[in-house]
Amino acid sequence: MQVLKVEGAYPQDFMRVFHDITNLFFEDTKLAKKDLVPDLVVQFNHHTTADFTVIADGTLQMDGQIYKSQFQQAYETEGTERERRIRVKRALSHVLLDMLEQKTGIIQQWGILTGIRPTKLYHKFRKAGLTDQQIHDKLKNEFSLADEKIDMLKSIVKTQLKTIPDLDTIGNEVSIYIGIPFCPTKCAYCTFPAYAIQSNRKQGRVATFLDGLHIEIQEMGKWLKKHDMKITSIYWGGGTPTSIEADEMDALYQTMFDSFPHSETIREITVEAGRPDTITPEKLAILKKWGIDRISVNPQSYTDETLKAIGRHHTVQETIDKFWMAREAGMNNINMDLIIGLPNEGTEEFEHSLSESEKMMPESLTVHTLSFKRASEMTHNKEKYKVADRQTAEKMMFRAHEWTAEHGYKPYYLYRQKNILGNLENVGYSLPGEESIYNIAIMEEVQTIIGLGCGASTKLVNAETGKISQYHNPKEPVQYIMSFEDAIHKKIEALDELYGFEK
């Protein structure tokens, strides 16, 4: 742990950025308090000239050494008070980043960006009328992004606009997320709503949860029909939606199609079948019955020892067998996930996972980088899990970029997370024409996504202003069962307010 002290008084949002940037270099950084002795002491100076140039400099003291940096950025106008504030924060971020790079020798290819959706920034500049070259220069000069990261963003945006030509106006529709909070077991890195299904079934919670979910789908369907809303995509997530029985899935899909309007214009329906140990011929037949052929079959790793270490109670062979079972059952758009940096895995194990993927060639391959999420078992017990170092993680991610390009895949969405290994990224690759519409919509935050079920988040996007607010359903099945009716009313109130509908 490293303790950071910033001399002087700065607003909370400034301090949060300073903390996030320092965290890119040192694990578990804390801001100095009276009872903590600082390891890093930072001091800044800044001013703005008459011609609107922001100039900042700073010093960093650490391990008996002093590091210095200066940054300046010219602007064409004075800017609003908010814009001037952002300019100063950005300049100080550059100074801090440069000093930490001097100290550690680590170059951050994402520059000063600590947000999770860098493609949103590219879209923002695109919609403002900037050319690709102007956007490239802006990201490089004002945010310190590496050329290869900017090129990736450009490629992703190009693919997204080809997949959803009306991406800029899709806000007049909505998408739906439906969360099933059960799994066979919970993975060590997971913080999603995922509760052991067998124990919950014995206590009657599965059946009671499903009863509530049917009602929530029906009530939301009434609201959608009342206002003649079109649905772009529907995503069944969790947990693992295929943890429940085939007849329970069938009943839910019946309710979905009975309740939601304009089913003929829904562009995509996805069902996560991420845990291979939940896939059966009967469940695949139900998916086929309802015309759903986009699913996930997620290996995460093709090393049995790794699967045991992270709490996935299935074998590599079961993943392979269930993939081919799904393919033979008519699943024509299968996604598979791999995770970089799982315990005891390095470049050799990751190369093996890529070789196994090559035998199946799923329509899309999502490459995640391990993230130490605060509530996960892995984060709480880090000493149990030996994970790859930064350089090894970078090599694996580079190999993922290389391998996907060699096999005809293109990146189509990207997001980042706090405490992600090596300050890398998660990238969704697909074969041309097989991109997930839902993944693009949720990552770019271009439309409202209504969340139903346990742990589901409703993301309310104002298409005119871009303002985003959220409403969260309870994460635990017991809480959901007790409060889903109240959640329905509050969600509809929030939607009515967003769209200006009279109650």
XYZ file of C-alpha atoms in Angstrom:
503
model
C 0.000 0.000 0.000
C 1.177 3.534 -0.821
C -0.082 6.650 0.963
C -0.512 9.768 -1.197
C -0.431 13.284 0.229
C -1.373 16.226 -1.991
C -0.260 19.562 -0.596
C -2.890 22.268 -0.617
C -6.682 22.136 -0.712
C -8.398 20.632 -3.748
C -12.044 19.714 -4.393
C -13.121 16.144 -3.796
C -13.421 15.324 -7.514
C -9.822 16.520 -8.054
C -8.608 14.332 -5.193
C -10.515 11.363 -6.560
C -8.742 11.727 -9.919
C -5.336 12.098 -8.238
C -6.045 8.938 -6.270
C -7.210 7.015 -9.359
C -4.120 8.000 -11.359
C -1.764 7.032 -8.523
C -3.607 3.716 -8.249
C -2.611 2.938 -11.835
C 0.978 2.588 -10.632
C 0.682 1.250 -7.094
C -1.687 -1.318 -5.699
C -4.162 -0.123 -3.084
C -3.188 3.548 -2.814
C -4.730 5.556 0.000
C -5.039 9.310 0.470
C -3.108 10.597 3.464
C -4.928 11.288 6.699
C -3.536 12.566 9.976
C -2.651 9.088 11.246
C -0.944 7.958 8.000
C 2.645 8.708 7.055
C 2.774 9.580 3.333
C 4.914 7.634 0.872
C 4.305 10.136 -1.931
C 4.058 13.893 -1.457
C 2.791 15.914 -4.416
C 2.657 19.670 -4.833
C 1.029 21.497 -7.769
C 1.014 25.013 -9.213
C -1.191 26.241 -12.045
C -2.386 29.391 -13.767
C -4.204 30.441 -16.941
C -2.735 33.091 -19.238
C -4.588 35.929 -20.947
C -4.682 33.924 -24.191
C -6.451 30.989 -22.421
C -3.403 28.722 -22.051
C -3.485 26.546 -18.926
C -0.025 26.004 -17.451
C 0.605 23.542 -14.619
C 3.688 22.158 -12.926
C 4.402 19.958 -9.969
C 6.885 18.056 -7.832
C 6.707 14.521 -6.493
C 8.780 13.417 -3.515
C 9.180 9.685 -3.011
C 11.930 7.428 -1.675
C 14.189 10.415 -1.142
C 13.942 11.468 -4.776
C 12.253 14.497 -6.355
C 10.514 14.342 -9.741
C 9.243 17.375 -11.645
C 6.920 17.949 -14.579
C 5.196 20.726 -16.457
C 2.214 20.701 -18.833
C 0.477 23.380 -20.845
C -2.519 23.366 -23.148
C -3.801 26.253 -25.265
C -7.533 26.806 -25.772
C -9.311 29.005 -28.300
C -11.886 30.452 -25.922
C -12.160 31.379 -22.275
C -14.691 28.611 -21.727
C -17.432 28.327 -19.136
C -16.630 28.056 -15.441
C -17.164 24.288 -15.638
C -14.926 23.990 -18.692
C -12.167 26.007 -17.013
C -12.362 23.732 -13.991
C -12.058 20.621 -16.157
C -9.063 22.132 -17.969
C -7.198 22.666 -14.712
C -8.004 19.180 -13.436
C -6.831 17.707 -16.719
C -3.568 19.689 -16.650
C -2.781 18.602 -13.090
C -3.572 15.014 -14.067
C -0.991 15.217 -16.864
C 1.635 16.530 -14.454
C 0.943 13.778 -11.910
C 0.913 11.063 -14.575
C 4.256 12.197 -15.990
C 5.931 12.313 -12.562
C 4.683 8.832 -11.692
C 5.872 7.516 -15.065
C 9.295 9.016 -14.342
C 9.350 7.354 -10.919
C 8.185 3.899 -11.959
C 9.233 3.613 -15.606
C 5.694 2.443 -16.363
C 4.062 4.152 -19.356
C 0.273 4.247 -19.154
C -1.084 3.695 -22.657
C -4.500 4.968 -21.608
C -2.884 8.194 -20.427
C -4.912 10.155 -17.895
C -8.148 8.336 -18.700
C -9.503 6.442 -15.713
C -13.135 6.131 -16.884
C -14.560 2.845 -18.082
C -15.930 3.937 -21.488
C -13.212 5.567 -23.623
C -15.202 4.923 -26.807
C -17.821 7.388 -25.534
C -15.180 10.092 -25.740
C -14.436 9.193 -29.359
C -18.165 9.286 -30.193
C -18.507 12.660 -28.446
C -15.812 14.216 -30.615
C -17.198 12.513 -33.736
C -20.660 13.958 -33.132
C -19.088 17.368 -32.554
C -17.879 17.239 -36.159
C -14.199 16.419 -35.651
C -12.408 14.314 -38.260
C -10.659 11.080 -37.322
C -7.301 12.852 -37.501
C -8.523 15.683 -35.275
C -9.871 13.171 -32.784
C -6.563 11.291 -32.862
C -4.623 14.487 -32.167
C -6.992 15.507 -29.376
C -6.811 12.144 -27.611
C -3.041 12.089 -27.936
C -2.328 15.675 -26.888
C -5.033 16.298 -24.316
C -5.335 12.830 -22.779
C -1.919 11.203 -23.520
C -3.386 8.090 -25.154
C -0.989 5.830 -27.040
C -1.431 5.604 -30.816
C -2.433 1.934 -30.678
C -5.234 2.624 -28.192
C -6.552 5.471 -30.340
C -6.443 3.250 -33.426
C -8.421 0.587 -31.558
C -11.068 3.123 -30.526
C -11.348 4.304 -34.128
C -11.804 0.735 -35.365
C -14.433 -0.021 -32.720
C -16.449 3.108 -33.481
C -16.380 2.310 -37.204
C -17.708 -1.199 -36.550
C -20.379 0.066 -34.146
C -21.742 2.508 -36.721
C -21.859 -0.265 -39.304
C -23.676 -2.588 -36.874
C -26.148 0.077 -35.731
C -26.384 2.733 -38.492
C -28.914 4.672 -36.411
C -26.703 4.624 -33.297
C -27.044 8.391 -32.844
C -30.857 8.238 -32.841
C -31.465 4.888 -31.179
C -32.442 6.758 -28.021
C -36.051 6.789 -29.223
C -36.164 3.048 -28.491
C -35.292 1.084 -25.341
C -33.498 -2.156 -24.585
C -34.364 -4.604 -21.820
C -32.095 -6.422 -19.349
C -33.576 -9.314 -17.357
C -31.529 -10.683 -14.452
C -31.745 -14.260 -13.168
C -29.683 -14.276 -9.948
C -28.783 -17.948 -9.723
C -25.692 -19.992 -10.604
C -24.496 -23.516 -9.816
C -21.705 -21.913 -7.719
C -20.180 -18.443 -7.414
C -16.851 -17.741 -9.139
C -14.072 -16.278 -7.000
C -13.801 -13.085 -9.086
C -17.554 -12.453 -9.362
C -19.587 -9.636 -7.788
C -22.728 -10.063 -9.909
C -25.969 -11.245 -8.288
C -25.180 -14.968 -8.309
C -26.618 -17.217 -5.641
C -26.328 -21.013 -5.403
C -29.477 -22.280 -7.052
C -29.909 -25.576 -5.207
C -29.980 -24.100 -1.705
C -32.315 -21.323 -2.845
C -34.590 -23.824 -4.579
C -34.874 -25.889 -1.399
C -35.960 -22.767 0.462
C -38.575 -21.943 -2.175
C -36.871 -18.759 -3.311
C -36.411 -19.734 -6.943
C -40.128 -20.324 -7.562
C -41.127 -17.214 -5.623
C -38.564 -15.081 -7.471
C -39.830 -16.336 -10.829
C -43.421 -15.512 -9.832
C -42.325 -11.936 -9.118
C -40.338 -11.704 -12.353
C -43.369 -12.761 -14.415
C -45.343 -9.941 -12.836
C -42.557 -7.407 -13.396
C -42.295 -8.365 -17.089
C -46.070 -8.105 -17.503
C -46.309 -4.709 -15.802
C -43.419 -3.287 -17.767
C -44.997 -4.670 -20.925
C -48.184 -2.733 -20.133
C -46.178 0.488 -19.832
C -44.316 -0.185 -23.093
C -47.546 -0.925 -24.949
C -49.299 2.104 -23.483
C -46.614 4.399 -24.871
C -46.017 2.397 -28.064
C -42.312 1.960 -27.274
C -40.103 -0.140 -29.544
C -37.519 -2.500 -28.093
C -34.090 -2.683 -29.714
C -32.656 -5.674 -27.865
C -33.316 -7.967 -24.905
C -30.550 -9.467 -22.800
C -31.070 -12.267 -20.276
C -28.201 -12.104 -17.788
C -27.505 -12.880 -14.178
C -26.200 -15.033 -12.584
C -26.753 -17.636 -15.209
C -30.221 -17.544 -16.831
C -29.903 -21.197 -17.886
C -29.545 -22.265 -14.230
C -33.323 -22.564 -14.003
C -35.199 -25.505 -15.528
C -36.293 -25.739 -19.171
C -39.995 -25.410 -18.334
C -39.270 -22.320 -16.224
C -37.367 -20.764 -19.124
C -40.227 -21.609 -21.480
C -42.769 -19.910 -19.225
C -40.665 -16.757 -18.938
C -40.207 -16.466 -22.702
C -43.948 -16.946 -23.165
C -44.584 -14.068 -20.767
C -41.935 -11.941 -22.512
C -43.435 -12.332 -25.984
C -47.000 -11.978 -24.678
C -46.148 -8.807 -22.760
C -43.729 -6.807 -24.898
C -44.933 -4.784 -27.906
C -43.587 -4.922 -31.460
C -41.842 -8.270 -30.986
C -41.359 -8.485 -34.746
C -39.006 -5.471 -34.711
C -36.786 -6.580 -31.808
C -33.341 -6.714 -33.372
C -31.680 -9.152 -30.982
C -32.378 -11.437 -28.014
C -29.441 -12.858 -26.061
C -29.458 -15.469 -23.308
C -26.302 -15.977 -21.288
C -25.630 -19.679 -20.896
C -22.195 -18.849 -19.546
C -21.849 -21.836 -17.245
C -21.545 -24.921 -19.469
C -22.777 -27.081 -16.576
C -26.230 -25.500 -16.956
C -26.709 -26.313 -20.651
C -28.958 -29.259 -21.562
C -30.632 -30.432 -24.779
C -34.011 -29.538 -23.261
C -32.995 -25.943 -22.558
C -31.473 -25.537 -26.007
C -34.731 -26.808 -27.500
C -36.642 -24.118 -25.595
C -34.311 -21.424 -26.930
C -34.785 -22.727 -30.451
C -38.555 -22.861 -29.960
C -38.621 -19.125 -29.277
C -36.227 -18.215 -32.074
C -33.354 -17.329 -29.726
C -29.994 -18.358 -31.175
C -27.567 -15.897 -29.569
C -26.050 -17.333 -26.380
C -22.813 -17.338 -24.409
C -20.882 -20.500 -23.542
C -18.033 -19.213 -21.413
C -14.883 -21.257 -20.821
C -12.947 -18.393 -19.105
C -9.955 -20.758 -19.272
C -9.091 -24.063 -20.936
C -7.082 -25.298 -17.944
C -8.956 -27.543 -15.524
C -6.799 -26.532 -12.547
C -7.699 -22.880 -13.121
C -11.411 -23.648 -13.262
C -11.161 -25.436 -9.908
C -9.215 -22.541 -8.393
C -11.867 -19.964 -9.335
C -14.832 -22.083 -8.247
C -16.234 -23.172 -11.603
C -17.459 -26.730 -11.180
C -17.179 -27.841 -14.780
C -14.351 -29.223 -16.860
C -12.741 -27.956 -20.026
C -14.146 -30.935 -21.906
C -17.648 -30.070 -20.725
C -17.256 -26.576 -22.188
C -16.212 -28.047 -25.534
C -18.994 -30.630 -25.514
C -21.675 -28.052 -24.647
C -20.456 -25.697 -27.361
C -20.937 -28.370 -30.015
C -24.251 -29.407 -28.480
C -25.441 -25.790 -28.790
C -24.150 -25.534 -32.344
C -25.958 -28.726 -33.370
C -29.133 -27.417 -31.697
C -29.122 -24.420 -34.026
C -27.363 -21.767 -31.961
C -25.891 -19.637 -34.755
C -24.340 -16.800 -32.758
C -22.285 -18.104 -29.840
C -20.079 -15.888 -27.692
C -17.242 -17.257 -25.580
C -15.360 -15.402 -22.831
C -11.712 -15.696 -21.874
C -10.118 -13.989 -18.866
C -6.539 -12.754 -18.844
C -4.694 -13.045 -15.539
C -6.560 -15.839 -13.790
C -4.657 -17.512 -10.922
C -1.500 -19.378 -11.951
C -1.989 -18.582 -15.650
C 0.598 -16.979 -17.899
C 1.239 -16.657 -21.613
C 1.513 -20.421 -22.136
C -1.897 -21.146 -20.632
C -3.490 -18.250 -22.496
C -1.995 -19.440 -25.773
C -3.550 -22.837 -25.083
C -6.940 -21.180 -24.545
C -6.615 -19.404 -27.887
C -5.674 -22.684 -29.604
C -8.784 -24.355 -28.193
C -10.909 -21.389 -29.278
C -9.580 -21.831 -32.804
C -11.107 -25.321 -32.958
C -14.577 -23.873 -32.358
C -14.380 -20.380 -33.872
C -17.322 -18.851 -31.963
C -19.000 -15.906 -33.652
C -17.683 -13.609 -30.933
C -14.902 -13.818 -28.384
C -14.804 -11.474 -25.415
C -11.394 -11.108 -23.779
C -11.628 -9.818 -20.217
C -8.765 -8.718 -18.015
C -9.053 -9.848 -14.408
C -10.351 -7.075 -12.174
C -10.097 -7.128 -8.391
C -13.631 -6.117 -7.511
C -14.070 -5.009 -3.930
C -16.758 -7.529 -2.990
C -15.230 -10.587 -4.669
C -13.795 -13.537 -2.777
C -10.572 -13.174 -4.759
C -10.059 -9.590 -3.595
C -10.742 -10.480 0.031
C -8.193 -13.309 -0.096
C -5.522 -12.079 -2.497
C -2.831 -14.136 -0.798
C -4.558 -17.314 -2.024
C -4.456 -16.298 -5.690
C -1.193 -15.809 -7.561
C -1.970 -13.761 -10.663
C 0.081 -12.526 -13.612
C 2.278 -9.472 -13.290
C 1.741 -6.366 -15.395
C 4.151 -7.292 -18.185
C 2.702 -10.786 -18.548
C -0.857 -9.418 -18.650
C 0.175 -6.942 -21.342
C 1.724 -9.740 -23.404
C -1.466 -11.787 -23.152
C -3.644 -8.849 -24.188
C -1.352 -8.088 -27.128
C -1.583 -11.744 -28.145
C -5.390 -11.542 -27.961
C -5.366 -8.523 -30.300
C -2.983 -10.341 -32.629
C -4.817 -13.688 -32.617
C -8.263 -12.204 -33.206
C -6.976 -10.162 -36.164
C -5.327 -13.256 -37.645
C -8.625 -15.160 -37.431
C -10.915 -12.511 -38.903
C -12.330 -11.025 -35.707
C -12.687 -7.286 -35.208
C -13.078 -5.376 -31.921
C -16.571 -3.904 -31.566
C -16.864 -2.826 -27.939
C -14.468 -2.024 -25.133
C -14.683 -1.092 -21.504
C -12.333 -0.739 -18.593
C -12.669 -1.271 -14.848
C -11.067 0.049 -11.713
C -8.385 -2.232 -10.243
C -8.065 -4.011 -13.579
C -4.860 -6.000 -13.976
C -2.150 -4.000 -15.748
C -4.521 -1.041 -16.340
C -5.662 -2.891 -19.458
C -9.158 -3.322 -20.904
C -11.944 -5.750 -21.751
C -12.577 -6.125 -25.473
C -15.408 -7.776 -27.346
C -14.341 -9.185 -30.721
C -16.656 -10.625 -33.335
C -16.678 -11.982 -36.813
C -18.142 -9.393 -39.218
C -21.908 -9.094 -38.859
C -22.094 -11.001 -35.557
C -21.691 -8.067 -33.162
C -23.988 -7.788 -30.131
C -26.326 -4.812 -30.456
C -27.027 -4.857 -26.715
C -23.340 -4.719 -25.789
C -22.841 -1.657 -27.983
C -25.957 0.082 -26.668
C -25.101 -0.380 -23.008
C -21.422 0.490 -23.347
C -22.034 3.660 -25.354
C -25.030 4.648 -23.183
C -27.043 5.743 -26.198
C -30.472 4.623 -24.992
C -32.486 3.773 -21.917
C -32.068 0.189 -20.748
C -34.856 -1.066 -18.504
C -33.643 -3.560 -15.912
C -35.968 -6.302 -14.679
C -35.210 -9.022 -12.160
C -32.691 -9.380 -9.370
C -29.805 -6.930 -9.290
C -30.934 -5.348 -12.565
C -30.063 -1.701 -13.098
C -32.359 0.558 -15.098
C -30.229 3.126 -16.914
C -32.315 6.175 -17.769
C -30.736 8.063 -20.674
C -32.083 11.432 -21.732
C -31.591 11.300 -25.507
C -31.574 15.109 -25.813
C -29.252 16.109 -22.969
C -27.291 12.899 -22.518
C -27.977 13.017 -18.773
C -27.996 9.568 -17.187
C -29.636 8.376 -13.980
C -30.131 4.904 -12.597
C -32.599 2.855 -10.625
C -31.434 -0.425 -9.058
C -33.519 -3.472 -8.267
C -32.554 -5.352 -5.074
C -29.600 -7.733 -5.528
C -30.688 -10.539 -3.207
C -33.615 -12.837 -4.083
C -35.231 -12.396 -0.666
C -35.153 -8.594 -0.948
C -36.457 -8.753 -4.513
C -39.343 -11.009 -3.523
C -40.327 -8.613 -0.721
C -40.069 -5.382 -2.724
C -40.468 -6.045 -6.466
C -43.967 -4.512 -6.600
C -42.688 -1.267 -5.072
C -39.728 -1.370 -7.474
C -42.087 -1.627 -10.459
C -43.982 1.525 -9.423
C -40.801 3.536 -8.755
C -39.296 2.467 -12.066
C -42.403 3.452 -14.016
C -42.467 6.812 -12.221
C -38.841 7.392 -13.242
C -39.602 6.420 -16.851
C -42.672 8.682 -16.981
C -40.555 11.571 -15.729
C -37.791 10.840 -18.245
C -40.148 10.827 -21.233
C -42.487 13.537 -19.940
C -45.511 11.233 -19.800
C -48.444 12.186 -17.618
C -49.139 9.823 -14.741
